[in-house]
CSV table of C-alpha atoms in Angstrom, one decimal:
chain,number,residue,atom,x,y,z
M,93,MET,CA,169.6,119.2,118.9
M,94,GLU,CA,170.6,116.3,121.2
M,95,HIS,CA,173.7,114.4,120.1
M,96,THR,CA,173.8,110.7,119.7
M,97,ASP,CA,176.5,108.6,118.0
M,98,PHE,CA,175.9,107.3,114.5
M,99,ASN,CA,177.6,104.5,112.6
M,100,TYR,CA,176.1,105.2,109.1
M,101,VAL,CA,178.3,105.5,106.0
M,102,MET,CA,178.6,108.7,104.2
M,103,PRO,CA,177.6,108.5,100.5
M,104,GLU,CA,180.0,108.9,97.6
M,105,SER,CA,179.2,111.7,95.3
M,106,GLY,CA,177.5,110.6,92.1
M,107,LYS,CA,177.2,107.0,93.1
M,108,GLY,CA,174.0,105.7,91.6
M,109,GLU,CA,170.6,107.3,91.6
M,110,GLN,CA,169.3,106.0,94.9
M,111,GLN,CA,167.8,108.8,97.0
M,112,SER,CA,169.6,109.6,100.2
M,113,VAL,CA,168.4,110.8,103.6
M,114,ALA,CA,170.9,112.6,105.9
M,115,VAL,CA,170.2,112.5,109.7
M,116,GLY,CA,171.9,114.5,112.3
M,117,PRO,CA,172.3,113.6,116.0
M,118,ALA,CA,169.0,112.6,117.4
M,119,ARG,CA,167.2,111.0,120.3
M,120,PRO,CA,167.4,107.2,120.2
M,121,ASN,CA,163.7,106.7,119.3
M,122,VAL,CA,163.9,109.2,116.5
M,123,ARG,CA,167.0,107.6,115.1
M,124,ALA,CA,165.5,104.2,115.2
M,125,GLN,CA,162.3,105.4,113.4
M,126,VAL,CA,164.2,107.2,110.7
M,127,TYR,CA,166.5,104.3,110.2
M,128,ALA,CA,163.6,101.9,109.8
M,129,ASP,CA,161.6,104.1,107.5
M,130,VAL,CA,164.5,105.0,105.2
M,131,GLN,CA,164.7,101.3,104.5
M,132,VAL,CA,161.0,101.1,103.9
M,133,VAL,CA,161.1,103.8,101.2
M,134,GLY,CA,164.2,102.4,99.6
M,135,ALA,CA,166.6,105.3,100.2
M,136,ARG,CA,170.2,105.4,101.6
M,137,LEU,CA,170.8,106.6,105.1
M,138,VAL,CA,173.7,108.9,105.8
M,139,ALA,CA,174.8,110.9,108.9
M,140,PHE,CA,176.1,114.3,109.5
M,141,ASP,CA,177.1,116.3,112.6
M,142,PRO,CA,175.9,119.8,112.7
M,143,GLY,CA,178.5,120.7,115.3
M,144,SER,CA,178.4,124.3,116.2
M,145,CYS,CA,176.3,125.3,113.2
M,146,ALA,CA,174.1,123.0,111.1
M,147,VAL,CA,174.9,124.6,107.8
M,148,ASP,CA,178.6,123.8,108.2
M,149,ALA,CA,177.9,120.1,107.9
M,150,SER,CA,179.3,118.4,104.8
M,151,GLY,CA,177.3,115.3,104.9
M,152,TRP,CA,173.8,116.7,104.2
M,153,ALA,CA,175.0,118.5,101.1
M,154,LEU,CA,175.0,115.1,99.2
M,155,ALA,CA,171.6,114.1,100.5
M,156,ASP,CA,168.1,114.7,99.1
M,157,VAL,CA,166.3,114.9,102.4
M,158,ILE,CA,167.7,116.2,105.7
M,159,VAL,CA,166.1,115.0,109.0
M,160,LEU,CA,166.8,117.1,112.2
M,161,ASP,CA,165.7,116.4,115.7
M,162,CYS,CA,165.0,119.6,117.7
M,163,PRO,CA,163.3,118.6,121.0
M,164,ARG,CA,164.4,121.8,122.7
M,165,ALA,CA,164.1,125.4,121.6
M,166,ASP,CA,167.4,126.9,123.0
M,167,ALA,CA,168.9,129.9,121.2
M,168,ARG,CA,171.8,127.9,119.7
M,169,THR,CA,169.5,125.3,118.1
M,170,LEU,CA,167.1,127.9,116.8
M,171,ALA,CA,169.8,130.0,115.2
M,172,ALA,CA,171.3,126.9,113.5
M,173,LEU,CA,167.8,125.8,112.4
M,174,ALA,CA,167.0,129.2,110.9
M,175,GLN,CA,170.2,129.2,108.9
M,176,LEU,CA,169.8,125.7,107.7
M,177,ASP,CA,166.3,126.5,106.6
M,178,MET,CA,167.6,129.2,104.4
M,179,VAL,CA,170.4,127.1,102.9
M,180,VAL,CA,168.1,124.1,102.3
M,181,ALA,CA,165.7,126.3,100.4
M,182,GLU,CA,168.5,127.7,98.2
M,183,ALA,CA,169.8,124.2,97.5
M,184,GLY,CA,166.4,122.8,96.6
M,185,LYS,CA,166.7,120.1,99.4
M,186,GLN,CA,163.8,118.8,101.5
M,187,LEU,CA,163.8,119.2,105.3
M,188,LEU,CA,162.0,117.2,108.0
M,189,VAL,CA,162.2,118.4,111.6
M,190,TRP,CA,161.2,116.3,114.6
M,191,THR,CA,160.2,118.4,117.6
M,192,THR,CA,158.1,118.5,120.8
M,193,THR,CA,155.0,120.3,121.9
M,194,ASP,CA,157.1,122.7,124.1
M,195,ALA,CA,159.4,123.6,121.2
M,196,LEU,CA,156.8,123.6,118.4
M,197,ASP,CA,156.0,127.3,118.2
M,198,ALA,CA,159.7,128.3,118.3
M,199,VAL,CA,160.7,125.8,115.7
M,200,PHE,CA,157.8,126.8,113.4
M,201,GLY,CA,159.0,130.4,113.7
M,202,CYS,CA,162.4,129.4,112.3
M,203,LEU,CA,161.1,127.5,109.3
M,204,ASP,CA,159.7,130.0,106.7
M,205,GLN,CA,161.7,129.4,103.5
M,206,SER,CA,162.3,125.7,102.9
M,207,GLY,CA,158.8,124.4,103.2
M,208,ALA,CA,160.0,122.0,105.9
M,209,GLN,CA,157.7,119.3,107.3
M,210,ILE,CA,157.4,119.5,111.1
M,211,LEU,CA,156.8,116.2,112.9
M,212,LEU,CA,155.4,116.1,116.4
M,213,ASP,CA,155.5,112.6,118.0
M,214,PRO,CA,154.5,111.0,114.6
M,215,THR,CA,153.3,107.5,114.3
M,216,PRO,CA,155.4,105.2,112.0
M,217,GLY,CA,152.7,105.6,109.3
M,218,GLU,CA,152.8,109.4,109.6
M,219,HIS,CA,156.6,109.5,109.4
M,220,VAL,CA,156.6,107.2,106.3
M,221,ILE,CA,154.1,109.6,104.6
M,222,ALA,CA,156.3,112.6,105.5
M,223,LEU,CA,159.5,111.0,104.3
M,224,SER,CA,157.8,109.7,101.1
M,225,VAL,CA,156.4,113.2,100.3
M,226,ALA,CA,159.8,114.7,100.8
M,227,LEU,CA,161.5,112.2,98.5
M,228,ALA,CA,158.8,112.5,95.9
M,229,LYS,CA,159.6,116.3,95.6
M,230,VAL,CA,163.2,115.6,94.6
M,231,PRO,CA,163.4,116.1,90.8
M,232,ALA,CA,164.1,113.1,88.5
M,233,MET,CA,164.1,110.7,91.3
M,234,ARG,CA,161.9,107.7,92.2
M,235,VAL,CA,160.4,107.0,95.6
M,236,CYS,CA,158.9,103.6,96.5
M,237,GLU,CA,155.1,103.4,96.5
M,238,LEU,CA,153.2,104.0,99.7
M,239,THR,CA,151.0,101.1,100.7
M,240,GLY,CA,147.4,100.7,101.9
M,241,ASP,CA,146.1,103.3,104.3
M,242,ASP,CA,149.1,105.6,104.2
M,243,ARG,CA,148.8,106.2,100.5
M,244,LEU,CA,145.0,106.6,100.7
M,245,THR,CA,145.3,109.1,103.6
M,246,LEU,CA,147.8,111.3,101.7
M,247,LEU,CA,145.7,111.2,98.5
M,248,GLN,CA,142.5,112.0,100.3
M,249,MET,CA,144.1,114.9,102.1
M,250,SER,CA,145.5,116.4,99.0
M,251,GLU,CA,142.3,115.9,97.0
M,252,GLN,CA,140.2,117.5,99.8
M,253,VAL,CA,142.4,120.5,100.1
M,254,ALA,CA,142.4,120.9,96.3
M,255,ARG,CA,138.6,120.8,96.3
M,256,ILE,CA,138.3,123.4,99.0
M,257,ALA,CA,140.7,125.7,97.2
M,258,ALA,CA,138.9,125.2,93.9
M,259,ARG,CA,135.5,125.9,95.5
M,260,LEU,CA,136.9,129.2,97.0
M,261,ASP,CA,138.2,130.2,93.6
M,262,SER,CA,134.8,129.6,92.0
M,263,LEU,CA,133.0,131.5,94.6
M,264,SER,CA,135.3,134.5,94.2
M,265,ALA,CA,135.1,134.3,90.4
M,266,GLY,CA,131.3,134.1,90.4
M,267,LYS,CA,131.0,137.2,92.6
M,268,LEU,CA,133.4,139.1,90.5
M,269,LEU,CA,131.2,138.4,87.5
M,270,GLN,CA,128.1,139.6,89.3
M,271,THR,CA,129.8,142.9,90.4
M,272,SER,CA,131.5,143.5,87.1
M,273,SER,CA,134.3,146.0,87.1
M,274,VAL,CA,132.5,148.3,89.6
M,275,ALA,CA,133.8,146.5,92.7
M,276,ARG,CA,136.8,144.5,93.6
M,277,LEU,CA,137.1,141.8,96.2
M,278,GLU,CA,139.5,143.3,98.8
M,279,SER,CA,140.7,142.4,102.2
M,280,PRO,CA,142.6,144.2,104.9
M,281,SER,CA,146.3,143.9,104.6
M,282,ASP,CA,146.6,142.8,108.2
M,283,PRO,CA,144.2,140.0,109.1
M,284,PHE,CA,144.3,140.9,112.8
M,285,LYS,CA,143.1,144.5,112.3
M,286,PRO,CA,139.4,145.5,111.9
M,287,GLU,CA,138.3,146.0,108.3
M,288,THR,CA,138.3,149.6,107.3
M,289,PRO,CA,134.8,150.9,106.4
M,290,GLN,CA,134.5,151.8,102.7
M,291,ASN,CA,132.5,154.5,101.0
M,292,ASP,CA,132.1,152.5,97.9
M,293,ARG,CA,128.6,150.9,98.2
M,294,ALA,CA,129.4,148.3,95.5
M,295,HIS,CA,132.5,147.3,97.4
M,296,ARG,CA,130.5,146.8,100.6
M,297,ILE,CA,128.0,144.6,98.8
M,298,SER,CA,130.8,142.5,97.3
M,299,ARG,CA,132.2,141.6,100.7
M,300,PRO,CA,129.9,140.4,103.5
M,301,ALA,CA,131.1,141.0,107.1
M,302,LEU,CA,132.7,138.2,109.0
M,303,PRO,CA,130.3,136.2,111.2
M,304,ASP,CA,129.8,137.0,114.9
M,305,PRO,CA,132.7,135.1,116.5
M,306,ARG,CA,130.4,134.0,119.3
M,307,LEU,CA,128.3,132.0,116.7
M,308,VAL,CA,131.4,130.4,115.3
M,309,ARG,CA,132.7,129.4,118.7
M,310,GLN,CA,129.3,127.9,119.5
M,311,ILE,CA,129.5,125.9,116.3
M,312,ILE,CA,132.9,124.7,117.3
M,313,ALA,CA,131.7,123.7,120.8
M,314,MET,CA,128.7,121.8,119.4
M,315,ARG,CA,131.0,119.9,117.0
M,316,LYS,CA,133.2,118.8,119.9
M,317,GLN,CA,130.1,117.6,121.8
M,318,ARG,CA,129.9,114.7,119.2
M,319,PHE,CA,133.2,113.3,120.4
M,320,ARG,CA,131.6,112.5,123.8
M,321,TYR,CA,129.2,110.0,122.2
M,322,PHE,CA,130.9,108.8,119.0
M,323,GLY,CA,134.7,109.2,119.6
M,324,ASP,CA,137.0,111.6,117.9
M,325,ASP,CA,137.6,109.6,114.7
M,326,LEU,CA,134.2,109.2,113.1
M,327,PHE,CA,133.6,112.9,112.5
M,328,ALA,CA,137.2,114.1,112.0
M,329,ASP,CA,137.2,117.1,109.6
M,330,PRO,CA,140.4,119.0,110.3
M,331,ALA,CA,140.2,121.3,107.3
M,332,TRP,CA,136.8,122.6,108.4
M,333,ASP,CA,137.8,122.8,112.1
M,334,ILE,CA,140.9,124.8,111.2
M,335,LEU,CA,138.9,127.2,109.0
M,336,LEU,CA,136.2,127.7,111.7
M,337,ASP,CA,138.9,128.4,114.4
M,338,LEU,CA,140.8,130.9,112.2
M,339,THR,CA,137.5,132.6,111.1
M,340,ALA,CA,136.6,133.2,114.7
M,341,ALA,CA,140.1,134.4,115.5
M,342,ARG,CA,140.1,136.9,112.6
M,343,ALA,CA,136.7,138.3,113.7
M,344,GLU,CA,138.1,138.6,117.3
M,345,HIS,CA,141.4,140.2,116.0
M,346,LYS,CA,143.4,137.4,117.7
M,347,ARG,CA,146.6,135.7,116.7
M,348,VAL,CA,146.7,131.9,116.5
M,349,SER,CA,149.8,129.9,117.2
M,350,VAL,CA,150.5,126.7,115.3
M,351,THR,CA,150.3,124.8,118.6
M,352,SER,CA,146.8,126.2,119.3
M,353,LEU,CA,145.7,125.5,115.7
M,354,CYS,CA,146.9,121.8,116.1
M,355,ILE,CA,144.6,121.5,119.1
M,356,ALA,CA,141.7,123.1,117.3
M,357,SER,CA,142.0,120.7,114.4
M,358,ASN,CA,140.9,117.7,116.6
M,359,VAL,CA,143.4,115.3,115.0
M,360,PRO,CA,146.8,114.1,116.1
M,361,PRO,CA,149.5,116.9,116.0
M,362,THR,CA,151.6,115.6,113.1
M,363,THR,CA,148.4,115.1,111.1
M,364,ALA,CA,147.3,118.6,112.0
M,365,LEU,CA,150.7,120.0,110.9
M,366,ARG,CA,150.4,118.2,107.6
M,367,TRP,CA,146.9,119.7,107.0
M,368,ILE,CA,148.2,123.1,107.9
M,369,ALA,CA,151.0,122.8,105.4
M,370,GLN,CA,148.7,121.5,102.7
M,371,MET,CA,146.2,124.3,103.3
M,372,THR,CA,148.9,126.9,103.3
M,373,GLU,CA,150.3,125.7,100.0
M,374,ALA,CA,146.7,125.8,98.6
M,375,GLY,CA,146.3,129.4,99.6
M,376,LEU,CA,143.7,128.8,102.3
M,377,LEU,CA,146.0,129.8,105.2
M,378,VAL,CA,148.9,132.3,105.5
M,379,ARG,CA,151.9,132.6,107.7
M,380,VAL,CA,152.0,135.9,109.7
M,381,GLN,CA,155.3,137.0,111.2
M,382,ASP,CA,155.3,138.6,114.6
M,383,ASP,CA,156.5,142.1,114.2
M,384,ALA,CA,157.6,142.3,117.8
M,385,ASP,CA,159.6,139.1,117.7
M,386,ARG,CA,160.8,137.9,114.3
M,387,ARG,CA,161.5,134.4,115.7
M,388,ARG,CA,157.7,133.9,116.2
M,389,ALA,CA,155.1,133.3,113.5
M,390,PHE,CA,151.3,132.7,113.6
M,391,ILE,CA,148.8,131.2,111.2
M,392,ALA,CA,145.9,133.1,109.8
M,393,ILE,CA,143.1,132.4,107.4
M,394,SER,CA,143.8,133.9,103.9
M,395,ASP,CA,141.8,136.8,102.5
M,396,ARG,CA,140.1,134.7,99.9
M,397,ALA,CA,139.3,131.9,102.4
M,398,ALA,CA,137.9,134.5,104.9
M,399,ASP,CA,135.8,136.0,102.1
M,400,ALA,CA,134.3,132.6,101.3
M,401,MET,CA,133.6,131.9,105.0
M,402,ALA,CA,131.9,135.3,105.2
M,403,ARG,CA,129.7,134.5,102.3
M,404,TYR,CA,128.9,131.1,103.7
M,405,PHE,CA,127.7,132.5,107.0
M,406,ALA,CA,125.9,135.3,105.2
M,407,GLU,CA,123.9,132.7,103.4
M,408,LEU,CA,123.1,130.8,106.6
M,409,GLY,CA,121.8,134.1,108.0
M,410,LYS,CA,119.9,134.3,111.3
M,411,ALA,CA,118.8,130.7,111.0
M,412,ALA,CA,122.3,129.5,111.9
M,413,ALA,CA,122.0,130.6,115.5
M,414,THR,CA,118.9,128.5,116.0
M,415,VAL,CA,119.5,125.5,113.8
M,416,ILE,CA,123.1,124.7,114.9
């Protein structure tokens, strides 16, 4: 975390009900953006100095939202970030972390408890959304209304993820009714291991095999071809692109980093990270810790989402390879 001087005033405990945002040492562009957006959302801006360890700071304890700038993934920064993540979760605070492409995977690996929002070179609009979402999660507090396109974008994203999750639930519920109590919808405990063959015929019927990953990769490649002729905005569908990529990876028994998934989503990185967070919260994606290195984590498709994708491709059948 790069140090830069601050001149902001520390808040007085219990003074009013205005929400507060604590900001640690940051790059000049990050500090300027946070300062401007805190004014936009109507919160108070305070500063704290993490010093040798972020959790020893006294300033953030009085704030509702903590903003950190972690452009580098050195050992000292990651250790402090992991500890702060734990303390923020216990305190019920909200955490926003600015980072860079080079540090993204390492930073993501440290944030597994607080539900932190990760920002990768966000636009002003993206940062206002992130800050507003964080402030809105603070109990019994008021956050200023988002305006225009920013509010619409956030609502559309939440509604789309909710619809996908509801659809997956209905698919699973319907299949359970068909198979009665004879079979259960089950998935392997490790999404990166091949599924174990079952002797129960009813169980095999209840769970179609995952599609051939070569077919899924072909679909992904064909979807990207559209960008050559129509640009990358008209057909943006990050939720589906994320599900396709993770379905192929699961069938290939491959791990997917958050950086790789951001690229696969075909939307700006901060937008992709927000989609990943929403889809994880909705139960479509899961975080998978690296057993060999606890500082690393990957993203995988959840069992129920994988089951729905398997059913979808099973219904497409052989025609998919010739139609798509």
